[in-house]
Coordinates of C-alpha atoms in Angstrom, one line a residue:
M21 CA 102.9 68.7 71.1
S22 CA 101.3 65.3 71.3
G23 CA 99.3 63.1 73.6
E24 CA 96.8 64.0 76.4
A25 CA 96.3 62.8 79.9
D26 CA 93.0 63.8 81.3
Q27 CA 92.7 62.9 84.9
A28 CA 89.5 64.7 85.8
G29 CA 86.6 64.4 83.4
S30 CA 84.4 66.5 85.6
A31 CA 86.8 69.4 85.8
V32 CA 85.9 72.7 84.3
R33 CA 87.1 73.1 80.8
F34 CA 85.2 75.7 78.8
V35 CA 83.6 77.9 81.5
L36 CA 85.0 79.1 84.8
D37 CA 82.7 80.6 87.5
E38 CA 83.7 84.2 88.2
S39 CA 83.5 83.4 92.0
S40 CA 86.4 81.0 91.5
V41 CA 88.7 84.0 90.8
H42 CA 90.1 85.4 94.1
A43 CA 92.3 88.2 92.7
V44 CA 94.3 89.3 89.7
Y45 CA 97.5 91.4 89.3
P46 CA 98.0 94.0 87.9
P47 CA 94.6 95.1 89.1
A48 CA 91.9 95.3 86.4
A49 CA 91.5 98.6 84.6
Q50 CA 94.5 100.1 86.5
A51 CA 97.4 102.0 85.1
G52 CA 101.0 101.9 86.4
N53 CA 104.6 101.0 85.7
Y54 CA 104.5 97.2 85.3
T55 CA 107.8 96.8 83.4
A56 CA 109.1 94.3 85.9
V57 CA 105.8 92.6 86.8
L58 CA 104.6 89.2 85.6
P59 CA 100.7 89.3 85.5
H60 CA 99.1 86.5 87.6
I61 CA 95.8 85.3 88.8
T62 CA 94.8 83.7 92.1
L63 CA 92.1 81.0 92.1
D64 CA 90.1 79.8 95.1
R65 CA 90.4 76.1 94.0
A66 CA 93.9 75.1 94.8
V67 CA 94.0 72.0 92.6
L68 CA 92.3 73.5 89.5
P69 CA 95.4 74.0 87.3
W70 CA 96.3 70.3 87.8
E71 CA 92.8 68.7 87.4
R72 CA 93.7 68.2 83.8
T73 CA 97.2 67.7 82.5
V74 CA 98.7 68.4 79.1
T75 CA 101.5 66.2 77.9
R76 CA 104.2 68.0 76.0
S77 CA 106.9 66.1 74.1
E78 CA 109.6 68.6 75.1
A79 CA 109.3 68.3 78.9
G80 CA 106.6 65.8 80.0
S81 CA 103.3 67.1 81.4
G82 CA 102.2 70.4 82.9
P83 CA 99.1 72.2 84.0
W84 CA 96.2 72.6 81.5
L85 CA 95.8 76.4 82.3
A86 CA 98.0 79.2 81.0
L87 CA 97.9 82.9 81.4
L88 CA 98.6 84.7 78.1
V89 CA 99.3 88.4 77.8
F90 CA 98.4 90.3 74.6
A91 CA 99.5 93.8 73.7
E92 CA 97.5 96.2 71.5
N93 CA 96.8 95.2 67.9
E94 CA 97.8 91.6 68.5
L95 CA 94.3 90.0 68.8
P96 CA 92.2 90.5 65.7
D97 CA 88.9 90.7 67.7
D98 CA 90.4 92.9 70.4
P99 CA 92.9 95.4 68.9
E100 CA 92.5 97.8 71.9
A101 CA 93.6 95.0 74.3
S102 CA 90.6 95.6 76.5
G103 CA 90.1 92.0 77.5
R104 CA 87.2 91.5 75.2
T105 CA 86.1 88.0 74.2
T106 CA 83.6 86.5 71.7
M107 CA 80.8 84.3 72.9
R108 CA 80.5 81.1 70.8
T109 CA 78.9 77.7 71.1
V110 CA 81.3 75.0 72.2
A111 CA 80.7 73.4 68.8
K112 CA 82.1 76.4 67.1
L113 CA 85.0 76.4 69.5
L114 CA 85.8 72.8 68.7
R115 CA 85.1 72.9 65.0
P116 CA 85.5 76.5 63.7
A117 CA 83.7 77.2 60.4
E118 CA 86.4 79.8 59.4
T119 CA 89.1 78.6 57.1
A120 CA 92.5 77.9 58.6
T121 CA 91.2 78.4 62.2
L122 CA 92.0 75.6 64.6
G123 CA 90.2 74.6 67.8
P124 CA 91.0 72.1 70.5
E125 CA 91.0 68.4 69.6
T126 CA 88.9 66.3 71.9
S127 CA 86.3 63.5 71.9
E128 CA 85.0 64.4 75.4
P129 CA 81.3 65.4 75.3
S130 CA 80.3 68.7 76.9
E131 CA 77.0 69.9 78.3
V132 CA 78.1 73.6 78.1
V133 CA 76.2 75.4 75.4
A134 CA 78.4 78.6 75.0
C135 CA 81.7 79.9 76.2
R136 CA 84.0 82.9 75.8
T137 CA 86.6 82.5 73.1
I138 CA 89.5 84.4 71.5
D139 CA 91.2 83.8 68.2
V140 CA 95.0 84.0 68.4
P141 CA 97.3 84.3 65.4
A142 CA 99.2 81.0 65.1
E143 CA 102.7 82.6 65.2
L144 CA 101.7 84.6 68.3
F145 CA 100.3 81.4 69.9
H146 CA 103.6 79.6 69.3
A147 CA 105.5 82.5 70.9
L148 CA 103.3 82.9 74.0
V149 CA 102.2 79.5 75.0
P150 CA 104.4 78.0 77.8
R151 CA 106.5 75.0 77.0
E152 CA 109.2 73.5 79.2
E153 CA 108.6 76.2 81.8
A154 CA 104.9 75.6 82.1
S155 CA 105.1 73.6 85.4
R156 CA 106.9 76.5 87.0
L157 CA 104.2 79.0 86.1
A158 CA 101.6 77.5 88.4
H159 CA 101.9 76.8 92.1
V160 CA 99.8 76.6 95.3
R161 CA 99.9 79.5 97.8
S162 CA 99.3 78.6 101.4
V163 CA 97.8 81.4 103.5
T164 CA 98.4 81.1 107.2
A165 CA 97.8 84.7 108.2
P166 CA 94.2 85.6 107.2
G167 CA 93.3 89.3 106.7
L168 CA 90.8 91.8 105.4
R169 CA 91.3 93.2 101.9
D170 CA 89.6 96.0 100.0
G171 CA 85.8 95.8 99.7
D172 CA 85.6 93.7 102.9
E173 CA 87.1 90.8 101.0
S174 CA 88.2 88.3 103.6
L175 CA 91.3 86.3 102.7
A176 CA 90.7 83.2 104.7
G177 CA 93.4 80.8 105.7
G178 CA 93.9 77.9 103.3
E179 CA 95.4 77.1 99.9
Y180 CA 95.0 79.0 96.6
A181 CA 96.2 78.2 93.1
V182 CA 98.3 80.9 91.4
V183 CA 98.9 80.9 87.6
T184 CA 101.6 83.3 86.3
A185 CA 102.2 84.7 82.8
R186 CA 105.6 84.5 81.2
R187 CA 105.5 87.8 79.4
F188 CA 106.5 91.2 80.9
P189 CA 104.7 94.3 79.6
R190 CA 107.3 96.4 77.7
A191 CA 105.8 98.8 75.3
P192 CA 103.6 101.5 76.8
G193 CA 99.8 100.9 76.3
S194 CA 97.0 98.5 77.1
Y195 CA 97.4 94.8 77.7
A196 CA 94.8 92.1 77.8
V197 CA 95.3 89.0 80.0
H198 CA 93.4 85.8 79.3
L199 CA 93.3 82.6 81.4
V200 CA 93.0 79.9 78.7
S201 CA 92.8 76.2 78.4
L202 CA 95.6 74.4 76.6
N203 CA 93.7 71.0 76.8
G204 CA 93.4 69.7 73.3
Y205 CA 96.2 71.6 71.7
E206 CA 98.9 69.0 72.3
R207 CA 99.3 68.1 68.6
I208 CA 101.5 70.0 66.2
L209 CA 99.6 72.8 64.4
P210 CA 99.0 72.2 60.7
A211 CA 101.2 74.3 58.5
D212 CA 98.1 76.2 57.0
T213 CA 96.8 77.2 60.5
R214 CA 96.3 81.0 60.6
L215 CA 94.3 81.4 63.8
V216 CA 94.1 79.2 67.0
R217 CA 90.7 79.4 68.8
L218 CA 91.0 79.2 72.6
A219 CA 88.5 79.2 75.5
S220 CA 89.0 82.2 77.7
L221 CA 88.1 81.3 81.2
H222 CA 88.8 84.7 82.6
S223 CA 90.1 88.0 81.2
W224 CA 91.0 91.5 82.3
S225 CA 93.1 94.4 81.1
F226 CA 95.5 97.0 82.5
T227 CA 97.6 99.9 81.1
H228 CA 101.4 100.0 81.3
V229 CA 102.8 103.5 81.8
P230 CA 106.6 103.2 82.1
D231 CA 106.9 106.7 83.6
A232 CA 104.4 106.0 86.3
A233 CA 106.9 105.0 88.9
L234 CA 105.3 104.2 92.2
D235 CA 107.5 105.5 95.1
V236 CA 105.8 103.6 97.9
A237 CA 108.3 104.6 100.6
G238 CA 108.2 108.3 99.6
L239 CA 104.4 108.4 99.5
L240 CA 104.0 106.8 102.9
H241 CA 106.6 109.1 104.4
N242 CA 104.7 112.1 103.0
A243 CA 101.4 110.8 104.3
A244 CA 102.9 110.3 107.8
V245 CA 104.3 113.8 108.2
S246 CA 102.4 116.2 106.0
G247 CA 99.2 118.1 106.6
L248 CA 99.7 118.3 110.4
S249 CA 98.9 121.3 112.5
E250 CA 101.5 122.4 115.1
S251 CA 99.6 120.5 117.9
A252 CA 99.4 117.4 115.7
A253 CA 103.1 117.5 115.0
R254 CA 103.7 117.2 118.7
S255 CA 101.4 114.3 119.3
G256 CA 101.6 112.4 116.0
P257 CA 99.4 111.9 113.0
L258 CA 96.1 112.2 114.7
L259 CA 92.8 113.5 113.3
L260 CA 93.0 117.1 114.4
A261 CA 91.3 120.2 113.1
P262 CA 93.4 122.9 111.5
D263 CA 94.5 125.8 113.7
T264 CA 91.8 128.0 112.2
A265 CA 88.4 126.9 110.8
P266 CA 86.2 130.0 110.2
V267 CA 82.5 129.8 109.7
P268 CA 81.1 132.3 107.1
G269 CA 79.6 135.2 108.9
T270 CA 80.9 134.2 112.4
R271 CA 84.0 134.5 114.4
I272 CA 85.1 131.7 116.7
G273 CA 87.0 132.5 119.9
S274 CA 90.7 132.4 120.1
G275 CA 90.9 131.5 123.7
P276 CA 91.8 128.2 125.3
D277 CA 88.3 126.9 125.1
A278 CA 88.2 127.1 121.3
K279 CA 91.7 125.7 121.0
E280 CA 90.7 122.8 123.2
R281 CA 87.8 122.1 121.0
L282 CA 89.9 122.1 117.9
D283 CA 92.5 119.9 119.5
R284 CA 89.8 117.4 120.3
G285 CA 88.8 117.1 116.6
Y286 CA 85.9 119.4 116.5
V287 CA 85.1 121.9 113.8
P288 CA 82.7 124.9 114.0
V289 CA 79.6 124.6 111.8
Q290 CA 76.8 126.9 110.9
L291 CA 73.8 126.6 113.2
R292 CA 70.4 128.3 113.1
T293 CA 68.6 128.2 116.4
V294 CA 64.9 127.5 116.9
T295 CA 64.4 131.2 117.3
G296 CA 65.9 131.8 113.9
E297 CA 69.2 133.3 115.0
A298 CA 72.3 132.5 112.9
A299 CA 75.2 131.2 115.0
Y300 CA 77.7 128.4 115.1
G301 CA 78.1 125.1 117.0
W302 CA 80.7 122.5 117.4
Y303 CA 80.6 119.2 115.4
R304 CA 82.8 116.1 115.5
G305 CA 82.2 112.9 113.7
P306 CA 82.9 109.5 115.2
F307 CA 86.6 109.9 114.7
T308 CA 88.4 111.5 117.7
P309 CA 92.1 112.1 118.4
A310 CA 91.6 111.2 122.0
T311 CA 89.5 108.5 123.7
A312 CA 86.0 109.8 124.0
P313 CA 84.4 109.7 127.5
D314 CA 81.9 107.0 128.3
L315 CA 78.4 108.4 128.1
P316 CA 75.2 106.7 129.4
P317 CA 72.7 105.5 126.8
A318 CA 70.8 108.6 125.6
G319 CA 67.6 106.9 124.5
S320 CA 66.9 109.9 122.3
T321 CA 63.6 109.9 120.5
T322 CA 64.3 113.1 118.5
A323 CA 67.5 114.8 117.3
D324 CA 66.9 117.7 119.8
H325 CA 67.3 115.2 122.7
A326 CA 70.8 114.6 121.5
L327 CA 71.9 118.2 121.5
I328 CA 74.4 119.3 124.1
Y329 CA 74.2 122.9 125.3
E330 CA 77.2 124.6 127.0
P331 CA 75.7 127.5 129.0
E332 CA 79.1 128.9 129.9
H333 CA 79.8 129.6 126.2
G334 CA 76.3 129.8 124.9
L335 CA 77.1 127.2 122.3
F336 CA 75.7 123.8 121.2
D337 CA 77.6 120.6 120.5
V338 CA 75.6 119.2 117.6
S339 CA 77.7 116.0 117.0
Y340 CA 75.2 113.4 118.4
A341 CA 72.1 115.3 117.1
A342 CA 73.7 115.2 113.6
A343 CA 74.5 111.5 114.0
W344 CA 70.9 110.7 115.1
T345 CA 69.4 112.7 112.2
L346 CA 71.8 111.0 109.7
G347 CA 70.9 107.5 111.0
R348 CA 67.2 108.2 110.6
T349 CA 67.7 109.8 107.1
I350 CA 69.6 106.8 105.9
A351 CA 67.0 104.4 107.3
L352 CA 64.1 106.3 105.6
A353 CA 66.0 106.3 102.3
D354 CA 66.3 102.5 102.3
P355 CA 62.9 101.0 101.3
D356 CA 63.8 97.5 102.4
Y357 CA 64.8 98.5 105.9
S358 CA 61.9 100.8 106.3
A359 CA 59.4 98.1 105.2
D360 CA 61.0 95.5 107.5
I361 CA 60.9 97.7 110.6
V362 CA 57.4 98.9 110.0
R363 CA 56.2 95.3 109.4
A364 CA 57.9 94.3 112.6
R365 CA 56.2 97.1 114.6
R366 CA 52.8 96.3 113.1
E367 CA 53.1 92.7 114.0
L368 CA 54.1 93.5 117.6
A369 CA 51.2 95.9 117.9
F370 CA 48.7 93.2 116.6
R371 CA 50.2 90.6 119.0
A372 CA 49.9 93.0 121.9
A373 CA 46.2 93.7 121.0
D374 CA 45.5 90.0 120.9
L375 CA 46.9 89.3 124.3
T376 CA 44.2 89.1 127.0
G377 CA 44.4 92.0 129.4
M378 CA 47.1 93.8 127.3
S379 CA 45.6 97.1 126.5
A380 CA 49.1 98.5 126.8
A381 CA 52.4 96.6 126.6
P382 CA 54.3 95.9 129.8
A383 CA 57.5 97.9 130.0
V384 CA 60.8 96.0 129.6
G385 CA 62.3 95.2 133.0
E386 CA 59.0 95.7 134.8
T387 CA 58.3 93.2 137.5
P388 CA 55.2 91.2 136.3
A389 CA 52.2 91.5 138.5
D390 CA 51.1 88.0 137.7
S391 CA 52.0 85.0 135.5
E392 CA 49.7 86.3 132.7
Q393 CA 51.7 89.5 132.3
S394 CA 55.0 87.5 132.4
R395 CA 53.6 85.3 129.6
A396 CA 52.7 88.3 127.6
Q397 CA 56.2 89.7 127.8
E398 CA 57.6 86.3 126.6
V399 CA 55.3 86.3 123.6
L400 CA 56.2 89.8 122.6
A401 CA 59.9 89.1 123.0
A402 CA 59.5 86.0 120.8
T403 CA 57.6 87.9 118.2
A404 CA 60.3 90.6 118.1
D405 CA 63.0 87.9 117.8
Q406 CA 61.2 86.5 114.6
R407 CA 61.6 89.8 112.9
S408 CA 65.0 90.9 114.2
A409 CA 67.4 89.1 111.8
P410 CA 67.2 91.4 108.7
L411 CA 67.1 94.5 110.9
A412 CA 70.1 93.4 112.9
A413 CA 72.1 92.8 109.7
W414 CA 71.2 96.2 108.3
L415 CA 72.1 97.9 111.6
D416 CA 75.4 95.9 111.8
D417 CA 76.3 97.5 108.5
L418 CA 75.4 101.0 109.9
T419 CA 77.6 100.3 112.9
L420 CA 80.5 99.7 110.6
L421 CA 79.7 103.1 109.0
R422 CA 78.5 101.7 105.7
G423 CA 76.7 104.4 103.7
I424 CA 78.0 107.3 105.8
P425 CA 79.2 110.2 103.6
L426 CA 82.8 111.1 104.0
S427 CA 81.8 114.7 104.9
H428 CA 80.2 113.4 108.1
L429 CA 83.3 111.4 109.0
V430 CA 85.7 114.1 108.1
P431 CA 83.7 117.4 108.2
D432 CA 86.6 119.7 107.1
G433 CA 88.9 118.8 104.2
R434 CA 91.9 120.1 106.1
L435 CA 91.5 117.3 108.6
L436 CA 92.6 114.9 105.9
A437 CA 94.9 116.8 103.6
P438 CA 96.3 115.2 100.4
E439 CA 99.1 112.7 101.2
S440 CA 98.2 112.4 104.9
L441 CA 97.8 109.5 107.3
R442 CA 95.4 109.9 110.3
L443 CA 95.0 107.5 113.3
F444 CA 92.1 108.0 115.7
S445 CA 89.8 106.4 118.2
I446 CA 86.1 106.0 117.5
D447 CA 83.4 107.5 119.8
P448 CA 80.9 104.7 120.6
A449 CA 78.3 107.3 121.7
W450 CA 78.3 108.8 118.2
I451 CA 77.6 105.4 116.6
S452 CA 74.9 104.7 119.3
A453 CA 73.2 108.0 118.3
L454 CA 73.5 107.0 114.6
V455 CA 71.9 103.6 115.3
E456 CA 69.2 105.1 117.6
G457 CA 68.2 107.4 114.8
A458 CA 67.8 104.5 112.4
E459 CA 65.9 102.5 115.0
S460 CA 63.4 105.3 115.5
T461 CA 61.9 104.7 112.1
G462 CA 58.3 103.5 112.0
I463 CA 57.2 104.7 115.4
H464 CA 53.9 106.2 114.6
T465 CA 51.7 105.6 117.7
A466 CA 52.1 105.4 121.5
T467 CA 51.8 101.6 121.2
D468 CA 54.8 101.6 118.8
A469 CA 56.8 103.6 121.3
D470 CA 55.8 101.3 124.2
L471 CA 56.8 98.2 122.2
A472 CA 60.0 99.6 120.8
P473 CA 62.2 98.2 123.6
Y474 CA 61.2 94.7 122.7
L475 CA 62.4 95.1 119.1
D476 CA 65.5 97.0 120.1
Q477 CA 66.6 94.2 122.5
A478 CA 65.8 91.5 119.9
V479 CA 68.0 93.3 117.4
T480 CA 70.8 93.5 119.9
R481 CA 70.6 89.8 120.5
A482 CA 70.7 89.1 116.8
S483 CA 73.6 91.4 116.1
H484 CA 76.9 89.8 114.8
T485 CA 79.2 92.7 114.9
E486 CA 80.8 95.0 117.5
T487 CA 81.3 98.7 117.5
P488 CA 84.7 99.6 116.1
A489 CA 87.2 101.1 118.5
A490 CA 89.8 102.7 116.3
A491 CA 90.6 103.3 112.6
V492 CA 93.1 104.6 110.2
L493 CA 92.5 107.0 107.2
L494 CA 95.1 107.2 104.4
N495 CA 94.7 109.9 101.8
S496 CA 97.4 109.2 99.1
P497 CA 97.8 108.4 95.4
L498 CA 99.2 105.1 96.7
V499 CA 95.7 104.0 97.6
Q500 CA 94.5 104.1 94.0
D501 CA 97.8 102.9 92.4
A502 CA 98.2 100.0 94.8
P503 CA 94.6 98.9 95.8
A504 CA 95.9 95.7 97.5
L505 CA 98.1 97.7 99.9
D506 CA 99.0 95.4 102.8
L507 CA 98.0 97.0 106.2
T508 CA 98.2 95.1 109.5
A509 CA 97.7 96.3 113.0
T510 CA 98.9 94.8 116.4
R511 CA 98.5 95.6 120.0
D512 CA 101.0 94.2 122.5
G513 CA 102.3 92.0 119.7
R514 CA 98.9 90.4 119.0
P515 CA 96.9 91.0 115.8
V516 CA 94.1 93.5 115.9
T517 CA 91.1 92.4 113.8
A518 CA 90.1 94.7 110.9
L519 CA 86.3 94.9 110.9
R520 CA 86.0 96.7 107.7
R521 CA 88.3 98.0 104.9
T522 CA 86.8 100.4 102.3
H523 CA 87.4 103.4 100.0
P524 CA 85.3 106.5 100.9
A525 CA 87.0 108.2 98.0
P526 CA 89.3 106.9 95.2
D527 CA 92.5 108.1 97.0
V528 CA 91.3 107.4 100.5
L529 CA 91.6 104.1 102.5
L530 CA 89.6 103.6 105.7
V531 CA 90.2 100.6 107.9
L532 CA 88.2 100.0 111.1
F533 CA 89.6 97.9 114.0
D534 CA 88.0 96.2 116.9
A535 CA 90.6 97.5 119.3
V536 CA 93.1 100.4 119.5
P537 CA 96.4 99.2 118.0
D538 CA 99.8 100.3 119.2
Q539 CA 101.5 99.5 115.9
I540 CA 100.3 99.7 112.2
V541 CA 102.5 98.3 109.4
I542 CA 101.9 99.2 105.8
R543 CA 103.7 97.2 103.1
E544 CA 103.7 97.3 99.3
P545 CA 101.4 94.6 97.8
G546 CA 103.1 91.3 97.8
Q547 CA 102.1 90.6 94.2
G548 CA 104.4 93.3 93.0
I549 CA 107.3 91.8 94.9
H550 CA 107.0 88.0 94.4
F551 CA 106.1 87.8 90.7
G552 CA 108.5 89.8 88.7
I553 CA 112.1 91.0 88.7
D554 CA 114.1 93.6 90.5
S555 CA 114.1 96.5 88.0
A556 CA 117.5 97.7 89.3
N557 CA 119.1 94.4 88.2
E558 CA 116.9 93.7 85.2
R559 CA 119.9 93.1 82.8
E560 CA 121.3 90.5 85.1
A561 CA 118.0 88.5 85.3
I562 CA 118.0 84.8 84.3
S563 CA 115.8 84.1 81.4
L564 CA 112.9 81.7 81.9
R565 CA 113.9 79.6 78.9
H566 CA 117.6 80.1 78.5
L567 CA 119.1 79.5 81.9
T568 CA 122.2 81.6 81.4
T569 CA 123.2 84.9 83.0
G570 CA 123.7 88.2 81.1
Q571 CA 120.7 87.7 78.8
S572 CA 117.5 89.7 78.7
A573 CA 114.5 88.4 80.6
D574 CA 112.3 89.0 77.6
T575 CA 111.1 85.7 76.1
E576 CA 108.0 87.1 74.3
P577 CA 107.8 88.6 70.9
A578 CA 108.8 92.3 70.5

């Protein structure tokens, strides 16, 4: 190789900010059958691979970035292929002190002090580095249908750079993938070169297990039809309780009332009354197989206020009381939120005491007796607004069920059996009770209670999220094996917004929607389809370098 055309002197060269990496495939630290998959990396900066160009005598110029895949025992400093790199100064990258080790050739100054590096055997470097196919291993992806990915990662519309490797994993074991710079390696390597030192801009590793075939269609079919009770089989994959759910030491009725409760997603739970008697009550989390009835705001100040007693059966519905207690417990366990809300209440109390004639705060919505009282209400509302932003952000997370244990969402394991798919509505009253419990934190005096509506209304004004209306739960090995599973929802043909996507457990996927969808489509991750070969026709694949049929697609060393 010879010659260099550097078109962007300010472009990154030795260090890449981790935030520039949008996604990698195969997923980092994952195991699976990747025989027919070309590893690739997606970058947020669409022009990055072409900000520098490398001129090659064989086929003109190409991108300066390349994705190299290394098997176990190929890199001297990383025999386990774990993606490990060595931190070195840029000076030691450019001018290695080790004998027969070659770094990049450049006269360009650099302000970077240190960077991550790897030493690659010269023969392996020759075998892996792209040549005439380099320009076909990088492209721009245009995203026109934004969506929500795992971990609440929002894939916004726009353009992304994709760099693809040219080596398929073949032998079982670990593989390390490095995004490296080829800038400065255009010259022919000297004959005595033993190692080539490269700057590794990003690295990860995965494990290739040829026998780990991922039957996406079969797993999804099993999830859609398995684990259903007889009533669920009639109505579809809803979140319904099992036909029997005994509570130790008690017996639940077998009549229509108990059956109706079970069909509505409730489970019996142990309950000890205030008189000390052991009994059972009914509990349902926010997930319900049928649309929950609209309830007026409870305004509960204790968990007991949210209890629902059914005198005809002598039983309690503890759902909202449990939600209230859970919200308060989570709030008290968070020192930042607790400190913020106590500070806001204290400032409101001080402000109220300073206002002339305000021995007690005027109630929200009360008709002011005079202009002085009206002014006092405005001052208290403005004071609450100044403190509402962090509280609103925290409560927005709670509204989206962040930090809620899976046992409160799915109180009986049989509701979400292995390899099961559950669709359900969300009860807004349950989430309201959860939020009310959190908002009750820090009320220590009568003044705090009188001023609480000011803070509650300010938090509502500062909120930036809405209560989710529906969700889907998928419990399947597919969730862990294919973390980038593509799930989209529509209603009357229009997209339904995913408010949150998360994993309450390694094999469980939870997606919250802002409306109840009438169709949900689950697809295999696109990365496994677009960058690889059809394993069924592998022997008929066209080689990247030798464009003739009937040859193996392997172009890497054995």
